[in-house]
Coordinates of C-alpha atoms (C1' of nucleotides) in Angstrom, one line a residue:
Chain A
X1 CA -13.3 -56.6 -115.6
X2 CA -9.6 -56.8 -116.0
X3 CA -9.3 -53.9 -119.1
X4 CA -7.9 -51.2 -118.0
X5 CA -5.9 -49.4 -120.5
X6 CA -8.1 -49.3 -123.9
X7 CA -7.4 -51.8 -127.1
X8 CA -6.4 -49.7 -129.8
X9 CA -8.5 -52.1 -131.7
X10 CA -11.4 -50.2 -130.8
X11 CA -9.9 -47.6 -133.0
X12 CA -10.7 -49.3 -135.9
X13 CA -13.6 -52.1 -135.1
X14 CA -16.8 -51.3 -133.7
X15 CA -19.7 -52.5 -135.8
X16 CA -22.2 -50.3 -134.9
X17 CA -23.5 -51.8 -131.3
X18 CA -27.4 -52.4 -132.8
X19 CA -26.8 -53.3 -135.5
X20 CA -26.3 -56.9 -134.7
X21 CA -23.9 -59.2 -132.4
X22 CA -20.8 -57.6 -131.1
X23 CA -17.9 -60.7 -129.8
X24 CA -17.2 -60.6 -126.0
X25 CA -14.1 -59.3 -127.1
X26 CA -14.9 -56.1 -128.5
X27 CA -18.3 -56.1 -125.7
X28 CA -15.1 -55.5 -123.3
X29 CA -12.6 -53.4 -125.0
X30 CA -16.2 -51.4 -125.9
X31 CA -17.0 -51.1 -121.6
X32 CA -13.9 -49.8 -120.8
X33 CA -14.1 -47.0 -123.3
X34 CA -17.4 -46.7 -121.5
X35 CA -16.2 -47.4 -118.0
X36 CA -13.9 -44.4 -118.3
X37 CA -17.1 -41.7 -119.3
X38 CA -18.6 -43.5 -116.7
X39 CA -17.6 -41.1 -113.7
X40 CA -18.9 -37.5 -113.4
X41 CA -15.5 -35.9 -112.0
X42 CA -14.0 -37.2 -115.2
X43 CA -16.8 -35.6 -117.9
X44 CA -16.8 -32.4 -115.7
X45 CA -12.8 -33.0 -116.1
X46 CA -13.6 -33.5 -119.9
X47 CA -16.2 -30.3 -120.6
X48 CA -13.8 -28.0 -119.0
X49 CA -10.7 -28.9 -121.2
X50 CA -13.3 -29.0 -124.1
X51 CA -14.2 -25.1 -123.5
X52 CA -10.2 -24.3 -123.2
X53 CA -9.4 -22.3 -126.4
X54 CA -7.2 -24.7 -128.3
X55 CA -9.4 -27.8 -126.0
X56 CA -6.2 -27.5 -123.9
X57 CA -5.4 -27.3 -120.1
X58 CA -2.8 -27.4 -118.2
X59 CA -2.9 -29.6 -114.6
X60 CA -2.4 -27.5 -112.1
X61 CA -5.9 -25.5 -113.4
X62 CA -7.7 -28.7 -113.1
X63 CA -6.9 -29.1 -109.4
X64 CA -8.5 -25.9 -107.8
X65 CA -11.3 -25.8 -110.2
X66 CA -12.2 -29.3 -108.9
X67 CA -11.5 -29.2 -106.0
X68 CA -10.1 -32.2 -105.5
X69 CA -6.9 -33.8 -104.1
X70 CA -3.5 -33.1 -107.0
X71 CA -3.1 -37.1 -107.1
X72 CA -7.0 -37.6 -107.4
X73 CA -6.4 -35.6 -110.8
X74 CA -3.4 -36.3 -111.8
X75 CA -5.1 -40.4 -111.4
X76 CA -8.1 -39.4 -113.7
X77 CA -6.2 -37.8 -116.5
X78 CA -3.9 -40.9 -116.3
X79 CA -6.7 -43.0 -117.1
X80 CA -7.9 -41.1 -119.5
X81 CA -5.2 -40.7 -121.2
X82 CA -4.7 -44.7 -121.1
X83 CA -8.4 -44.5 -122.7
X84 CA -6.8 -42.1 -125.8
X85 CA -9.3 -40.0 -124.8
X86 CA -6.4 -37.3 -123.8
X87 CA -3.4 -36.4 -125.4
X88 CA -0.4 -35.1 -123.3
X89 CA 2.3 -32.5 -123.5
X90 CA 5.3 -31.0 -121.9
X91 CA 5.3 -27.8 -122.0
X92 CA 7.8 -25.2 -120.0
X93 CA 6.6 -26.0 -116.2
X94 CA 3.9 -27.6 -116.8
X95 CA 1.8 -30.7 -118.7
X96 CA -0.8 -30.2 -121.1
X97 CA -3.5 -32.2 -121.6
X98 CA -5.2 -32.3 -124.8
X99 CA -8.4 -33.7 -126.5
X100 CA -8.8 -36.9 -129.0
X101 CA -12.2 -35.9 -130.5
X102 CA -11.4 -39.2 -132.9
X103 CA -12.8 -42.0 -129.6
X104 CA -15.7 -39.7 -129.3
X105 CA -16.1 -40.0 -133.2
X106 CA -15.8 -43.1 -132.3
X107 CA -18.2 -43.7 -130.3
X108 CA -20.6 -42.2 -132.0
X109 CA -21.0 -44.5 -134.9
X110 CA -20.8 -47.5 -132.3
X111 CA -23.9 -45.4 -131.0
X112 CA -25.6 -45.5 -134.5
X113 CA -29.2 -46.1 -134.1
X114 CA -29.4 -45.5 -138.6
X115 CA -29.7 -49.4 -139.6
X116 CA -31.9 -50.2 -136.4
X117 CA -34.1 -48.0 -138.1
X118 CA -33.7 -48.8 -140.7
X119 CA -34.3 -52.3 -140.6
Chain B
X1 CA -21.6 -41.1 -107.2
X2 CA -24.9 -42.5 -105.8
X3 CA -26.7 -42.1 -109.4
X4 CA -27.8 -45.7 -109.8
X5 CA -31.0 -44.8 -111.8
X6 CA -31.0 -42.0 -114.2
X7 CA -32.8 -39.3 -113.9
X8 CA -35.0 -38.1 -116.8
X9 CA -34.0 -34.9 -117.7
X10 CA -30.7 -36.5 -119.5
X11 CA -33.6 -36.7 -122.7
X12 CA -33.9 -33.5 -122.6
X13 CA -30.8 -31.3 -120.9
X14 CA -27.0 -33.0 -122.8
X15 CA -25.3 -30.5 -124.3
X16 CA -23.1 -32.0 -126.6
X17 CA -20.1 -32.5 -124.3
X18 CA -17.3 -31.1 -126.3
X19 CA -18.8 -27.6 -127.1
X20 CA -19.2 -26.1 -123.3
X21 CA -19.5 -26.5 -119.7
X22 CA -21.1 -29.6 -117.8
X23 CA -23.0 -28.5 -114.3
X24 CA -22.0 -31.3 -112.6
X25 CA -25.6 -32.5 -112.0
X26 CA -25.0 -32.6 -115.9
X27 CA -22.1 -34.7 -115.7
X28 CA -23.5 -36.4 -113.2
X29 CA -26.5 -38.0 -115.2
X30 CA -24.4 -38.1 -118.4
X31 CA -22.1 -40.6 -116.0
X32 CA -24.7 -42.4 -114.4
X33 CA -26.1 -43.4 -118.1
X34 CA -22.1 -44.1 -119.8
X35 CA -21.7 -46.7 -116.1
X36 CA -24.9 -48.8 -117.4
X37 CA -22.6 -49.2 -121.0
X38 CA -19.4 -49.9 -118.9
X39 CA -19.9 -53.2 -118.6
X40 CA -19.0 -56.0 -121.5
X41 CA -21.7 -58.0 -120.0
X42 CA -25.0 -55.6 -120.5
X43 CA -23.3 -54.4 -123.9
X44 CA -22.8 -58.2 -125.2
X45 CA -27.0 -58.4 -123.7
X46 CA -27.7 -55.3 -125.8
X47 CA -26.6 -56.5 -128.8
X48 CA -27.8 -59.9 -128.7
X49 CA -31.1 -57.6 -128.4
X50 CA -30.8 -55.8 -130.8
X51 CA -29.9 -59.0 -133.3
X52 CA -33.3 -60.1 -132.7
X53 CA -36.1 -59.7 -134.9
X54 CA -38.1 -57.1 -133.2
X55 CA -34.7 -56.2 -130.9
X56 CA -37.1 -58.2 -127.7
X57 CA -36.1 -60.9 -126.2
X58 CA -37.3 -63.0 -123.5
X59 CA -35.2 -62.6 -120.6
X60 CA -34.7 -66.7 -119.6
X61 CA -33.5 -66.7 -122.9
X62 CA -30.5 -65.1 -122.2
X63 CA -30.0 -66.4 -119.3
X64 CA -28.7 -70.2 -120.8
X65 CA -26.4 -67.9 -123.9
X66 CA -24.8 -65.8 -121.6
X67 CA -23.8 -68.6 -119.3
X68 CA -24.5 -66.9 -115.9
X69 CA -26.9 -67.5 -113.2
X70 CA -30.3 -66.5 -113.5
X71 CA -30.4 -63.7 -111.0
X72 CA -27.0 -61.6 -112.7
X73 CA -29.0 -61.5 -115.9
X74 CA -32.3 -60.6 -114.3
X75 CA -29.7 -57.5 -112.1
X76 CA -28.3 -56.5 -115.6
X77 CA -31.5 -56.0 -116.9
X78 CA -32.8 -54.7 -114.3
X79 CA -29.6 -51.9 -114.6
X80 CA -30.2 -51.6 -118.2
X81 CA -34.5 -50.9 -117.6
X82 CA -34.1 -48.9 -114.8
X83 CA -31.2 -46.5 -117.0
X84 CA -34.3 -46.0 -119.8
X85 CA -32.1 -48.3 -122.1
X86 CA -34.9 -51.0 -122.1
X87 CA -38.7 -51.3 -121.7
X88 CA -40.3 -54.8 -120.1
X89 CA -42.8 -56.1 -121.1
X90 CA -45.0 -59.5 -119.9
X91 CA -46.5 -61.7 -122.4
X92 CA -47.4 -64.6 -121.8
X93 CA -45.8 -67.0 -119.5
X94 CA -42.3 -64.7 -120.7
X95 CA -40.8 -61.2 -119.6
X96 CA -39.7 -59.7 -123.2
X97 CA -37.3 -56.3 -122.7
X98 CA -37.0 -54.6 -125.6
X99 CA -34.6 -51.6 -126.7
X100 CA -35.0 -48.3 -126.3
X101 CA -32.7 -46.8 -129.5
X102 CA -33.6 -42.6 -128.4
X103 CA -31.6 -42.6 -125.4
X104 CA -28.6 -44.1 -127.9
X105 CA -29.8 -41.6 -130.1
X106 CA -29.0 -38.6 -127.4
X107 CA -26.0 -40.0 -126.3
X108 CA -24.3 -39.8 -129.7
X109 CA -25.5 -36.6 -129.6
X110 CA -23.7 -35.7 -126.6
X111 CA -21.3 -36.8 -127.8
X112 CA -21.0 -35.2 -131.1
X113 CA -17.4 -33.3 -132.3
X114 CA -18.9 -31.2 -135.0
X115 CA -19.1 -28.1 -133.2
X116 CA -16.1 -28.8 -131.4
X117 CA -14.3 -29.2 -134.9
X118 CA -15.9 -26.1 -136.3
X119 CA -15.0 -24.2 -133.2
Chain C
dC1 C1' 24.9 -27.9 -108.3
dG2 C1' 20.6 -27.3 -105.6
dT3 C1' 16.3 -26.1 -104.8
dC4 C1' 12.2 -25.2 -106.6
dT5 C1' 7.3 -26.3 -109.0
dA6 C1' 4.3 -29.8 -111.2
dT7 C1' 3.7 -34.3 -111.9
dA8 C1' 3.0 -39.1 -110.7
dT9 C1' 3.1 -43.0 -108.2
dT10 C1' 2.2 -45.6 -103.5
dG11 C1' -0.5 -47.4 -100.2
dA12 C1' -4.9 -47.9 -97.5
dC13 C1' -9.3 -46.9 -97.4
dA14 C1' -14.1 -47.0 -98.2
dA15 C1' -17.4 -47.0 -101.0
dG16 C1' -19.4 -49.5 -105.4
dT17 C1' -21.1 -53.3 -108.1
dA18 C1' -21.1 -58.0 -110.0
dT19 C1' -21.7 -63.0 -109.0
dC20 C1' -23.6 -65.8 -106.6
dT21 C1' -27.1 -69.5 -103.4
dA22 C1' -30.9 -69.6 -102.1
dT23 C1' -36.0 -67.9 -101.5
dA24 C1' -39.7 -65.7 -103.5
dC25 C1' -42.8 -63.1 -106.1
dA26 C1' -45.9 -63.7 -109.3
dG27 C1' -48.8 -65.9 -113.6
dT28 C1' -50.1 -70.0 -116.2
dG29 C1' -52.2 -74.0 -116.3
dG30 C1' -54.1 -78.2 -114.9
Chain D
dC1 C1' -56.7 -74.1 -105.9
dC2 C1' -52.3 -76.1 -106.6
dA3 C1' -47.9 -76.8 -108.3
dC4 C1' -45.5 -75.5 -112.1
dT5 C1' -42.6 -71.9 -114.8
dG6 C1' -40.0 -67.8 -115.4
dT7 C1' -38.9 -63.7 -113.2
dA8 C1' -36.8 -61.4 -109.0
dT9 C1' -35.3 -59.7 -104.5
dA10 C1' -32.4 -60.7 -100.2
dG11 C1' -28.0 -61.6 -98.0
dA12 C1' -23.0 -63.4 -99.1
dT13 C1' -18.3 -62.2 -100.8
dA14 C1' -15.1 -60.9 -104.0
dC15 C1' -12.9 -57.4 -106.5
dT16 C1' -12.7 -52.8 -108.5
dT17 C1' -12.8 -47.8 -108.1
dG18 C1' -12.0 -43.1 -106.0
dT19 C1' -9.5 -40.6 -102.7
dC20 C1' -6.9 -38.9 -99.6
dA21 C1' -2.0 -38.5 -97.3
dA22 C1' 2.8 -39.4 -98.5
dT23 C1' 6.6 -39.7 -100.8
dA24 C1' 9.0 -39.8 -105.6
dT25 C1' 10.1 -37.8 -110.0
dA26 C1' 11.1 -34.6 -113.2
dG27 C1' 11.9 -30.2 -115.5
dA28 C1' 13.3 -25.5 -114.6
dC29 C1' 15.8 -21.9 -113.4
dG30 C1' 19.2 -19.5 -110.2

DNA sequence: CGTCTATATTGACAAGTATCTATACAGTGG
DNA sequence: CCACTGTATAGATACTTGTCAATATAGACG
């Protein structure tokens, strides 16, 4: 239960969840990603970013929208950044967070049921 | 943060996460599902069931395999059952849990990045 | 260089949860 | 009907985590 930052292994391993036994290490890495997505505030935040023109947003813009304290927003952004869901870039006075669509794509693969259906 | 059992709404709503703003209610329902998947033991358990001939397993068979106490296994099975990930059926002396592939399919849709890529 | 704004970190606290032991419940089979 | 086996529930505990207030850090710009 000590998996906080996501092992980069997740990006390449990940046999689809439903087609074979995971090792417990794989399960831990995957669970780490799902746990990051398992918070309504973070999901809402993700969808907010996704709705922006270039799928990016300045951190301070989120504070008022979410109605949470600035440290709390910063915390969630860090969790998602550490999980590889967001990238971070300083531009001018603010820091812009952007979506990394690939990880979500990987998760979609993991959840693929095709093989299970065919079996 | 009070979402434990998953709102059936999840089964029909769920605009893809990346194509528009979720309501906070939608985010809560989705996060509930992801939180269920956000535990390595449960993911490992899911993959174990998926590896069975008919994607089903007798509850007691999991106790020795997982090396956890029977109540703990029962707890995880209940969490996943309540989330709609598993079905439950009594047959003979045991209770058999089976995968519900549809919810995972829904989640895959939710994570779809196609629209975001095209935008 | 100093101030201001934006973001991150620290420390504390409450709520949630994964796990265990002990116990209750529910079919099965004699 | 009684004992047995398999599963669920209750209660307790340790650990995690989402949140906030307070503080630190880091660029930007006079």
